[in-house]
Amino acid sequence: MLAIEGVSAGYGRLEILHKVSLDVGPGEIVGIIGPNGAGKSTLLKTIFGYLPPFEGMIRFGGETLAGLSPDRVMRRGIGYVAQAGGVFAHMSVHENLVLGGYSLGTRRAIMTAIERVYALFPLFVKRAGQRAGSLSGGEQRALAVARTLIVSPKLIILDEPSAALAPRFIDEIYGTLVALNRSGIALLIVEQNVRRILDVAQRVVVLDMGRNAFAGASAELRQFDRIRRLYLGEDAS
Amino acid sequence: MVEEILEFLILGMVLGGIYALFAVGLTLIFGVLDIVNVAHGEFLAIGGYALYIAMVIFGLPAALGLVLATLAVFVLGLGVYPLLIAPLQKRLDRRAPGPLFLVLTLGLSAFLQNSLLAAAGGEYLKVPPAVKGGLDLSFTFVSGQRLLILVVASVGLAALFLFLRFHRQGMAIRAVAQNPAAAQSVGIPLGRIFTLTIGLACALAGLAGGLIAPLFSVYPAVGFTLTIKAFAITILGGMGNLLGALVASFIIATVEALSVLVIPSEWQNAIAFGTMILVLLVRPSGLFGKKQP
Ligand SMILES: Nc1ncnc2c1ncn2[C@@H]1O[C@H](COP(=O)(O)OP(=O)(O)OP(=O)(O)O)[C@@H](O)[C@H]1O
Ligand SMILES: [Mg+2]
């Protein structure tokens, strides 16, 4: 469904990603892991159109995405949840959700879609009038996820959904993500929490210094000694 | 004395309505695009000329003239982003340095002012008041035009605030001001919102220009002092803070009107701008702080 091949990208002239490839099939969960500064966020920003790729191919459902602006990538059926600060902090929870439906056009279509999302996130019914910036970090992350669901995306891209959250909230957000995936939405998740992503993802891609260092099934990665030492803190012997 | 104060208070409210139409638009552009539109006063002047053309040359009724003047400046304003700002942004790779845009709008201001001078000449064109008569309050007489300014400015500003609060595109404008990246992620095209924002702000300036035309006549530099006063208002209200700009407009206008009672009128502008510099030094974030629209 999402196919990336030989993509190089970066900021200004500075190349951060060097010929990265990966793909996500329909209904799949794919994880991206790698050390800080490896280029994980840069890769997601390039897929979503915040950064133009220098070279390489990005296709979604057979159509090319490279060169489209984020608002147009979004209209192809991709949702994006940023690493931090993705909500409209000075607006209410409800306004955030209304804006999530911006591309639906009519007020009625937006309201119908919002009712569906409120049913999935009952927490936000009570918080509808609350300023999004005053929600807890975990709630803001959940709101950003909920906001992408208004338009029923086929794929959601998430940048470290568990970052800076207490374990209880990590469980919650991953519970939500797995449920979404069961309903047919594919997920591409950047995650520092390697154990967590190995539990939910069918496949994992490891990025290191802007290059593909490994790509394969989660089970396979668990066997991969160097990864275990580096990311799982286990002794390989 | 009390009657004099009341008289100047009313004058302050009328002036405040004009300042608010002007400064709220300027603030909106700043909040959404991070650009100070130095040419805002010229859009006000063009509003005045458009009203002159409609009423004096074509003999149209005043109400229709005001609507046409506002629409004309709206359409002109719609061109500013796609024709001037976007090309510069593109050449400079998204994050262009702010001073360049200041030079760009300063250039636009000078270009428009000199074009008006060349096309219409420098003389003061008289425009008849939109409404005759007025309100006799025993201690003072408020002309119909001044009442009209108060009413139309209030309606125009209320319409803008309601649009920003409830309309889908108005909410999108606020979204872009707060978080452009998140706005894009929900499908909002930045370019269209930038275009619309400048168009709306210019429309308000054009409306203000049409409203004051019968009071101050129409000439190329009619908007110039207002632009500088609007900077003072924008700073006092907190850069990018729309409600702050609204309140500050009425504060500055009232103080200005009342100061006539104690300060010789030739010192008025110097004192107003001196106050602006003082506010900048003492409270650079303004009275109300920088709050997102
Ligand atoms: N806006 C930017 N301008 C220039 N360089 C940047 C910018 N953002 C990130 N970089 C650089 O790009 C490299 C990759 O950053 P990126 O944010 O993609 O890493 P990451 O893998 O997401 O790291 P983390 O795990 O810390 O989130 C880093 O060296 C970083 O310094
Ligand atoms: Mg990152």
Coordinates of C-alpha atoms and ligand atoms in Angstrom, one line a residue:
Chain A
M1 CA 0.0 0.0 0.0
L2 CA 2.8 2.4 1.0
A3 CA 6.0 1.8 -0.9
I4 CA 9.2 3.8 -0.3
E5 CA 12.2 3.1 -2.4
G6 CA 15.6 4.7 -2.3
V7 CA 14.5 7.9 -0.7
S8 CA 17.1 10.5 0.3
A9 CA 15.9 13.6 2.1
G10 CA 17.0 16.2 4.6
Y11 CA 16.9 19.8 5.6
G12 CA 18.0 22.5 3.1
R13 CA 21.0 20.8 1.4
L14 CA 21.8 18.7 4.4
E15 CA 21.1 15.0 3.5
I16 CA 19.9 13.1 6.6
L17 CA 18.3 10.0 4.9
H18 CA 20.3 8.0 2.4
K19 CA 18.4 5.8 0.1
V20 CA 15.9 4.5 2.6
S21 CA 13.4 1.8 1.6
L22 CA 10.4 0.4 3.3
D23 CA 6.8 -0.7 2.7
V24 CA 3.6 -1.1 4.6
G25 CA 0.9 -3.5 3.4
P26 CA -2.9 -3.0 3.9
G27 CA -3.9 -3.6 7.5
E28 CA -0.3 -4.1 8.6
I29 CA 1.6 -2.6 11.6
V30 CA 5.1 -1.7 10.8
G31 CA 7.6 -0.3 13.3
I32 CA 10.6 2.0 12.8
I33 CA 13.2 1.9 15.4
G34 CA 16.7 3.4 15.7
P35 CA 18.9 5.5 17.9
N36 CA 18.2 9.2 18.5
G37 CA 19.1 11.3 15.5
A38 CA 18.9 8.3 13.1
G39 CA 16.4 10.1 10.9
K40 CA 13.1 8.4 12.0
S41 CA 11.1 11.7 12.3
T42 CA 12.8 12.9 9.1
L43 CA 11.5 9.9 7.3
L44 CA 7.9 10.3 8.5
K45 CA 8.0 14.0 7.6
T46 CA 9.3 13.1 4.1
I47 CA 6.5 10.6 3.6
F48 CA 3.8 13.1 4.7
G49 CA 5.2 15.9 2.5
Y50 CA 6.6 18.2 5.1
L51 CA 10.0 17.7 3.5
P52 CA 10.5 17.1 -0.3
P53 CA 12.6 14.0 -1.1
F54 CA 15.9 14.7 -2.9
E55 CA 15.5 11.4 -4.8
G56 CA 13.6 8.1 -4.6
M57 CA 10.0 7.0 -4.9
I58 CA 7.1 7.3 -2.5
R59 CA 3.9 5.7 -3.6
F60 CA 0.6 5.1 -1.8
G61 CA -2.0 2.9 -3.3
G62 CA -0.2 3.0 -6.6
E63 CA 0.0 6.8 -6.8
T64 CA 3.1 8.8 -6.2
L65 CA 3.2 11.1 -3.1
A66 CA 6.6 12.7 -3.7
G67 CA 6.2 16.4 -4.2
L68 CA 2.7 16.7 -2.7
S69 CA 2.1 19.1 0.2
P70 CA 1.0 17.5 3.5
D71 CA -2.6 18.6 3.1
R72 CA -2.8 16.7 -0.2
V73 CA -1.0 13.7 1.2
M74 CA -3.6 13.7 3.9
R75 CA -6.4 13.7 1.4
R76 CA -5.1 10.5 -0.1
G77 CA -6.0 8.7 3.1
I78 CA -3.0 9.1 5.4
G79 CA -3.2 10.4 9.0
Y80 CA -0.2 11.9 10.8
V81 CA 0.4 12.1 14.5
A82 CA 3.5 14.2 15.3
Q83 CA 6.1 13.5 17.9
A84 CA 4.9 16.4 20.1
G85 CA 2.7 19.4 19.9
G86 CA 0.3 18.1 17.3
V87 CA -2.9 19.5 18.7
F88 CA -4.3 23.1 18.4
A89 CA -3.5 24.0 22.0
H90 CA -5.6 27.1 22.2
M91 CA -8.7 25.5 20.9
S92 CA -11.2 23.2 22.6
V93 CA -11.2 19.5 22.2
H94 CA -14.3 19.7 20.1
E95 CA -12.8 22.4 17.8
N96 CA -9.8 20.2 17.3
L97 CA -12.1 17.4 16.1
V98 CA -14.1 19.7 13.9
L99 CA -10.8 20.8 12.2
G100 CA -10.0 17.1 11.8
G101 CA -12.9 17.0 9.4
Y102 CA -11.8 20.1 7.5
S103 CA -11.4 18.1 4.3
L104 CA -14.9 16.6 4.5
G105 CA -16.3 19.9 3.4
T106 CA -19.8 20.0 4.7
R107 CA -20.8 20.7 8.3
R108 CA -23.1 17.7 8.3
A109 CA -20.4 15.3 7.1
I110 CA -18.1 16.6 9.8
M111 CA -20.7 16.2 12.6
T112 CA -21.6 12.7 11.6
A113 CA -17.9 11.7 11.6
I114 CA -17.3 13.4 14.9
E115 CA -20.1 11.4 16.6
R116 CA -18.4 8.2 15.4
V117 CA -15.1 9.3 16.9
Y118 CA -16.7 10.4 20.2
A119 CA -18.2 6.9 20.5
L120 CA -14.6 5.5 20.2
F121 CA -13.2 8.0 22.7
P122 CA -15.9 8.6 25.3
L123 CA -13.4 10.5 27.4
F124 CA -13.6 13.4 25.0
V125 CA -17.3 13.8 25.2
K126 CA -16.9 15.1 28.8
R127 CA -13.8 17.1 27.8
A128 CA -15.4 18.6 24.6
G129 CA -15.2 22.1 25.8
Q130 CA -11.8 21.9 27.4
R131 CA -8.8 23.7 25.9
A132 CA -6.7 21.0 24.2
G133 CA -3.5 22.5 25.6
S134 CA -4.7 21.8 29.2
L135 CA -5.1 18.0 28.5
S136 CA -2.4 15.7 29.8
G137 CA 0.3 14.6 27.5
G138 CA -1.3 11.2 27.0
E139 CA -4.7 12.8 26.3
Q140 CA -3.2 15.2 23.8
R141 CA -1.7 12.2 22.0
A142 CA -5.0 10.4 22.0
L143 CA -6.7 13.6 20.7
A144 CA -4.3 13.8 17.9
V145 CA -5.0 10.1 17.0
A146 CA -8.8 10.7 17.3
R147 CA -8.5 13.8 15.1
T148 CA -7.0 11.7 12.3
L149 CA -9.9 9.2 12.5
I150 CA -12.5 11.8 11.5
V151 CA -11.8 11.2 7.9
S152 CA -11.3 7.4 8.1
P153 CA -7.7 7.1 6.9
K154 CA -6.3 3.9 5.5
L155 CA -2.9 4.4 7.1
I156 CA -1.8 6.4 10.2
I157 CA 1.8 7.5 10.7
L158 CA 2.7 8.0 14.3
D159 CA 5.9 9.5 15.6
E160 CA 6.7 8.0 19.1
P161 CA 3.2 7.7 20.4
S162 CA 4.5 6.5 23.8
A163 CA 7.2 9.2 24.3
A164 CA 7.2 10.8 27.8
L165 CA 4.1 8.9 28.9
A166 CA 3.6 6.9 32.1
P167 CA 3.4 3.1 31.5
R168 CA -0.4 3.1 32.2
F169 CA -0.9 5.7 29.4
I170 CA 1.4 3.7 27.1
D171 CA -0.8 0.7 27.6
E172 CA -3.9 2.8 26.9
I173 CA -2.6 4.4 23.7
Y174 CA -1.3 1.0 22.4
G175 CA -4.7 -0.6 23.3
T176 CA -6.3 2.1 21.1
L177 CA -3.8 1.6 18.3
V178 CA -4.2 -2.2 18.2
A179 CA -8.0 -1.8 18.2
L180 CA -7.8 0.7 15.3
N181 CA -5.6 -1.8 13.4
R182 CA -8.1 -4.6 14.0
S183 CA -10.7 -2.3 12.3
G184 CA -8.5 -2.4 9.2
I185 CA -6.3 0.7 9.5
A186 CA -2.6 0.2 8.7
L187 CA -0.1 1.8 11.1
L188 CA 3.5 3.0 10.6
I189 CA 4.9 3.7 14.0
V190 CA 8.3 5.2 15.0
E191 CA 9.0 3.9 18.5
Q192 CA 11.9 4.2 21.0
N193 CA 10.2 1.6 23.2
V194 CA 11.5 -1.5 21.3
R195 CA 9.9 -4.2 23.4
R196 CA 6.5 -2.5 22.9
I197 CA 6.8 -2.2 19.1
L198 CA 8.0 -5.8 18.8
D199 CA 4.9 -6.9 20.6
V200 CA 2.5 -5.2 18.2
A201 CA 4.2 -4.8 14.8
Q202 CA 4.4 -7.6 12.3
R203 CA 7.5 -6.1 10.8
V204 CA 10.2 -3.7 11.9
V205 CA 12.6 -1.5 10.1
V206 CA 15.8 -0.3 11.9
L207 CA 17.2 3.0 10.8
D208 CA 20.8 4.0 11.7
M209 CA 22.5 7.2 10.6
G210 CA 19.9 7.7 7.9
R211 CA 20.3 4.2 6.4
N212 CA 18.3 1.0 6.5
A213 CA 20.2 -1.2 9.0
F214 CA 17.7 -4.0 9.2
A215 CA 14.2 -4.9 7.9
G216 CA 12.3 -8.0 8.7
A217 CA 9.7 -9.7 10.8
S218 CA 9.6 -8.7 14.5
A219 CA 10.3 -12.3 15.4
E220 CA 13.4 -12.3 13.3
L221 CA 14.6 -9.1 14.8
R222 CA 14.4 -10.6 18.3
Q223 CA 17.0 -13.2 17.1
F224 CA 19.3 -10.5 15.8
D225 CA 22.1 -10.3 18.3
R226 CA 23.3 -6.8 17.7
I227 CA 19.8 -5.4 17.9
R228 CA 19.3 -7.2 21.2
R229 CA 22.4 -5.8 22.7
L230 CA 21.8 -2.3 21.4
Y231 CA 18.1 -1.9 21.9
L232 CA 16.9 -4.5 24.3
G233 CA 19.8 -4.2 26.7
E234 CA 20.2 -8.0 26.8
D235 CA 23.4 -9.9 26.8
A236 CA 23.7 -11.7 23.5
S237 CA 25.7 -14.6 24.8
Chain B
M1 CA -16.2 70.5 31.0
V2 CA -18.2 67.3 31.5
E3 CA -20.0 67.9 28.3
E4 CA -16.7 68.5 26.5
I5 CA -15.4 65.3 27.9
L6 CA -18.5 63.4 26.7
E7 CA -18.2 65.0 23.3
F8 CA -14.6 63.8 22.9
L9 CA -15.4 60.4 24.3
I10 CA -17.9 60.0 21.5
L11 CA -15.3 61.1 19.1
G12 CA -12.9 58.6 20.6
M13 CA -15.4 55.8 20.1
V14 CA -15.9 56.7 16.4
L15 CA -12.1 57.0 15.9
G16 CA -11.7 53.7 17.8
G17 CA -14.0 51.9 15.4
I18 CA -11.9 53.0 12.5
Y19 CA -8.6 52.1 14.3
A20 CA -10.1 48.7 15.1
L21 CA -11.1 47.9 11.6
F22 CA -7.6 48.7 10.5
A23 CA -5.5 47.3 13.4
V24 CA -7.4 44.1 13.8
G25 CA -6.7 43.2 10.1
L26 CA -3.1 44.1 10.5
T27 CA -2.9 41.9 13.6
L28 CA -4.6 39.1 11.8
I29 CA -2.0 39.1 9.0
F30 CA 0.7 39.2 11.6
G31 CA -0.7 36.4 13.6
V32 CA -1.2 34.1 10.6
L33 CA 1.7 34.9 8.3
D34 CA 4.2 36.5 10.7
I35 CA 4.4 39.4 8.4
V36 CA 3.9 43.1 9.2
N37 CA 1.9 44.6 6.3
V38 CA 3.3 48.1 5.9
A39 CA 1.1 48.6 2.9
H40 CA -2.1 48.3 5.0
G41 CA -2.7 52.0 4.9
E42 CA -2.6 52.0 1.1
F43 CA -5.4 49.5 1.0
L44 CA -7.4 51.9 3.2
A45 CA -6.6 54.7 0.7
I46 CA -7.8 52.5 -2.2
G47 CA -11.0 51.9 -0.4
G48 CA -11.5 55.7 -0.3
Y49 CA -10.8 56.1 -4.0
A50 CA -13.1 53.2 -4.8
L51 CA -15.9 54.9 -2.9
Y52 CA -15.1 58.2 -4.7
I53 CA -15.3 56.5 -8.1
A54 CA -18.6 54.7 -7.1
M55 CA -20.3 57.7 -5.6
V56 CA -18.9 60.8 -7.3
I57 CA -18.1 59.5 -10.8
F58 CA -20.8 56.9 -11.2
G59 CA -23.3 58.5 -8.9
L60 CA -24.1 55.2 -7.1
P61 CA -25.8 55.2 -3.7
A62 CA -23.5 55.4 -0.7
A63 CA -24.4 51.9 0.7
L64 CA -23.7 50.2 -2.7
G65 CA -20.5 52.3 -2.9
L66 CA -19.3 51.1 0.5
V67 CA -20.0 47.5 -0.5
L68 CA -18.2 47.8 -3.8
A69 CA -15.2 49.6 -2.2
T70 CA -14.9 46.8 0.4
L71 CA -15.2 44.1 -2.3
A72 CA -12.7 45.8 -4.6
V73 CA -10.0 46.0 -1.8
F74 CA -10.9 42.4 -0.8
V75 CA -10.1 41.2 -4.4
L76 CA -6.9 43.3 -4.5
G77 CA -5.9 41.9 -1.1
L78 CA -6.4 38.3 -2.4
G79 CA -3.6 38.9 -4.9
V80 CA -1.0 39.9 -2.3
Y81 CA -0.1 36.4 -1.1
P82 CA 0.0 34.5 -4.4
L83 CA 1.6 37.3 -6.4
L84 CA 4.1 38.7 -4.0
I85 CA 4.7 36.7 -0.8
A86 CA 4.5 33.2 -2.1
P87 CA 7.1 33.8 -4.9
L88 CA 9.5 35.3 -2.4
Q89 CA 8.9 32.4 0.0
K90 CA 9.5 29.9 -2.8
R91 CA 12.8 31.6 -3.9
L92 CA 14.0 31.6 -0.3
D93 CA 13.0 28.1 0.6
R94 CA 10.1 28.3 3.0
R95 CA 11.7 30.0 6.0
A96 CA 12.7 33.3 4.6
P97 CA 14.1 35.9 6.9
G98 CA 11.4 38.3 8.2
P99 CA 13.2 41.6 7.3
L100 CA 12.8 40.7 3.6
F101 CA 9.1 40.6 3.9
L102 CA 9.1 44.0 5.7
V103 CA 11.0 45.4 2.7
L104 CA 8.5 43.7 0.4
T105 CA 5.4 45.3 2.0
L106 CA 7.3 48.6 2.4
G107 CA 8.0 48.5 -1.3
L108 CA 4.3 47.6 -2.0
S109 CA 3.3 50.6 0.1
A110 CA 5.5 53.0 -1.8
F111 CA 4.5 51.5 -5.1
L112 CA 0.7 51.8 -4.4
Q113 CA 1.0 55.3 -2.9
N114 CA 3.0 56.6 -5.9
S115 CA 0.6 54.8 -8.3
L116 CA -2.3 56.6 -6.7
L117 CA -0.5 59.9 -6.9
A118 CA 0.2 59.3 -10.6
A119 CA -3.3 58.1 -11.5
A120 CA -5.4 60.4 -9.4
G121 CA -3.2 63.3 -8.6
G122 CA -2.3 64.6 -5.1
E123 CA -5.4 66.7 -4.4
Y124 CA -7.9 66.0 -1.7
L125 CA -11.0 64.5 -3.2
K126 CA -14.3 65.3 -1.5
V127 CA -16.8 62.5 -0.9
P128 CA -20.3 63.4 0.2
P129 CA -21.4 61.8 3.6
A130 CA -23.3 58.5 3.2
V131 CA -26.0 59.7 5.6
K132 CA -27.3 63.2 6.1
G133 CA -28.4 64.7 9.4
G134 CA -27.3 63.4 12.7
L135 CA -28.1 63.0 16.4
D136 CA -28.7 66.0 18.6
L137 CA -27.6 65.2 22.1
S138 CA -28.3 68.7 23.4
F139 CA -24.7 69.2 24.6
T140 CA -23.3 68.1 21.2
F141 CA -24.3 67.1 17.7
V142 CA -23.1 63.7 16.4
S143 CA -23.1 63.6 12.6
G144 CA -24.8 60.8 10.8
Q145 CA -21.6 59.8 9.2
R146 CA -20.0 59.3 12.6
L147 CA -22.9 57.2 13.8
L148 CA -22.6 55.2 10.6
I149 CA -18.9 54.6 11.3
L150 CA -19.7 53.3 14.8
V151 CA -22.5 51.0 13.6
V152 CA -20.7 49.6 10.5
A153 CA -17.4 49.2 12.2
S154 CA -19.1 47.2 15.0
V155 CA -21.0 45.0 12.6
G156 CA -17.9 44.5 10.5
L157 CA -15.7 43.5 13.5
A158 CA -18.5 41.3 14.9
A159 CA -18.8 39.6 11.6
L160 CA -15.0 38.9 11.5
F161 CA -14.9 37.5 15.0
L162 CA -18.0 35.3 14.4
F163 CA -16.4 34.1 11.1
L164 CA -13.1 33.2 12.8
R165 CA -15.0 31.5 15.7
F166 CA -17.6 29.4 13.8
H167 CA -17.0 29.2 10.1
R168 CA -15.0 26.3 8.7
Q169 CA -12.5 28.6 6.9
G170 CA -12.4 31.0 9.9
M171 CA -11.4 28.1 12.2
A172 CA -8.8 27.1 9.6
I173 CA -7.3 30.6 9.8
R174 CA -7.0 30.2 13.6
A175 CA -5.6 26.7 13.2
V176 CA -2.9 28.0 10.8
A177 CA -2.0 30.9 13.2
Q178 CA -1.6 28.4 16.1
N179 CA 0.1 25.5 14.5
P180 CA 0.7 25.5 10.7
A181 CA 2.1 21.9 10.6
A182 CA -0.9 20.5 12.4
A183 CA -3.2 22.5 10.2
Q184 CA -1.6 20.9 7.1
S185 CA -2.0 17.5 8.7
V186 CA -5.8 17.9 8.8
G187 CA -5.9 18.9 5.2
I188 CA -5.8 22.7 5.4
P189 CA -3.9 24.2 2.4
L190 CA -1.7 26.9 3.8
G191 CA -1.5 29.0 0.7
R192 CA -5.3 29.3 0.4
I193 CA -5.6 30.4 4.0
F194 CA -2.8 32.9 3.7
T195 CA -4.5 34.3 0.6
L196 CA -7.9 34.5 2.4
T197 CA -6.4 36.1 5.5
I198 CA -4.8 39.0 3.7
G199 CA -7.9 39.4 1.6
L200 CA -10.1 39.7 4.6
A201 CA -7.8 42.0 6.4
C202 CA -7.5 44.3 3.4
A203 CA -11.3 44.2 3.0
L204 CA -11.6 45.7 6.5
A205 CA -9.1 48.3 5.7
G206 CA -11.0 49.2 2.5
L207 CA -14.2 49.4 4.5
A208 CA -12.5 51.8 6.9
G209 CA -11.2 53.8 4.0
G210 CA -14.7 54.2 2.6
L211 CA -16.1 55.1 6.0
I212 CA -13.6 57.9 6.7
A213 CA -13.6 59.3 3.1
P214 CA -16.4 61.9 3.8
L215 CA -14.6 63.0 7.0
F216 CA -11.0 63.3 5.9
S217 CA -11.3 63.4 2.0
V218 CA -9.3 61.0 -0.1
Y219 CA -5.6 61.4 -1.0
P220 CA -2.8 59.0 -1.6
A221 CA -1.2 59.2 1.8
V222 CA -4.5 59.2 3.8
G223 CA -3.6 55.8 5.4
F224 CA 0.0 56.5 6.3
T225 CA -0.3 57.9 9.8
L226 CA -3.0 55.3 10.5
T227 CA -0.5 52.6 9.7
I228 CA 2.0 53.9 12.2
K229 CA -0.7 54.3 14.8
A230 CA -1.9 50.8 14.1
F231 CA 1.7 49.6 14.9
A232 CA 1.3 51.3 18.3
I233 CA -2.1 49.6 18.7
T234 CA -0.7 46.2 17.7
I235 CA 2.1 46.4 20.2
L236 CA -0.1 47.7 23.0
G237 CA -2.6 44.9 22.3
G238 CA 0.1 42.2 22.1
M239 CA 1.4 41.2 18.7
G240 CA -1.0 38.8 17.0
N241 CA -3.7 39.2 19.7
L242 CA -6.9 40.2 18.0
L243 CA -9.0 41.0 21.0
G244 CA -6.0 42.9 22.4
A245 CA -5.9 45.0 19.2
L246 CA -9.6 45.6 19.4
V247 CA -9.4 46.9 23.0
A248 CA -6.1 48.8 22.3
S249 CA -7.8 50.6 19.3
F250 CA -10.4 52.1 21.6
I251 CA -7.9 52.9 24.3
I252 CA -5.6 54.8 21.9
A253 CA -8.5 56.5 20.1
T254 CA -10.1 57.7 23.4
V255 CA -6.8 58.9 24.9
E256 CA -6.1 60.6 21.6
A257 CA -9.5 62.3 21.5
L258 CA -9.4 63.4 25.2
S259 CA -5.8 64.5 25.0
V260 CA -7.0 67.4 22.8
L261 CA -8.3 68.9 26.0
V262 CA -4.9 69.0 27.7
I263 CA -2.3 68.7 25.0
P264 CA -1.8 71.2 22.2
S265 CA -3.0 69.4 19.0
E266 CA 0.3 70.0 17.2
W267 CA 2.0 67.7 19.8
Q268 CA -0.6 65.0 19.6
N269 CA 1.1 62.6 17.2
A270 CA 4.6 63.1 18.8
I271 CA 3.1 62.2 22.1
A272 CA 1.2 59.2 20.7
F273 CA 4.3 57.7 19.1
G274 CA 6.4 58.6 22.2
T275 CA 3.9 56.5 24.2
M276 CA 4.3 53.7 21.7
I277 CA 8.1 53.7 22.2
L278 CA 7.6 53.8 26.0
V279 CA 5.2 50.8 25.9
L280 CA 7.7 48.9 23.7
L281 CA 10.4 49.5 26.3
V282 CA 8.4 48.9 29.4
R283 CA 6.0 46.1 28.2
P284 CA 7.2 44.7 24.9
S285 CA 4.5 42.0 25.0
G286 CA 1.8 44.6 25.3
L287 CA -1.0 45.0 27.8
F288 CA -2.6 41.7 27.1
G289 CA 0.4 39.6 26.0
K290 CA 0.8 37.6 22.9
K291 CA -2.2 35.3 22.6
Q292 CA -3.1 33.3 19.6
P293 CA -6.2 34.3 17.8
Ligands
LIG1 N1 14.7 21.1 11.3 C1 15.9 20.6 11.2 N2 16.9 21.2 10.5 C2 18.1 20.7 10.4 N3 18.5 19.5 10.9 C3 17.5 18.8 11.5 C4 16.2 19.3 11.7 N4 15.5 18.4 12.3 C5 16.3 17.3 12.6 N5 17.5 17.6 12.1 C6 18.7 16.6 12.1 O1 18.3 15.5 11.4 C7 18.9 14.3 12.1 C8 17.8 13.3 12.3 O2 16.8 13.9 13.1 P1 15.4 13.1 13.4 O3 14.6 14.1 14.2 O4 14.9 12.6 12.1 O5 15.9 12.0 14.3 P2 15.0 10.9 15.1 O6 15.5 9.5 14.6 O7 13.6 11.2 14.9 O8 15.5 11.1 16.5 P3 14.7 11.1 17.9 O9 14.7 9.6 18.3 O10 15.5 11.9 18.9 O11 13.4 11.6 17.7 C9 19.5 14.8 13.4 O12 20.9 14.9 13.2 C10 18.9 16.2 13.5 O13 19.9 17.0 14.1
MG2 MG 12.1 11.8 16.2

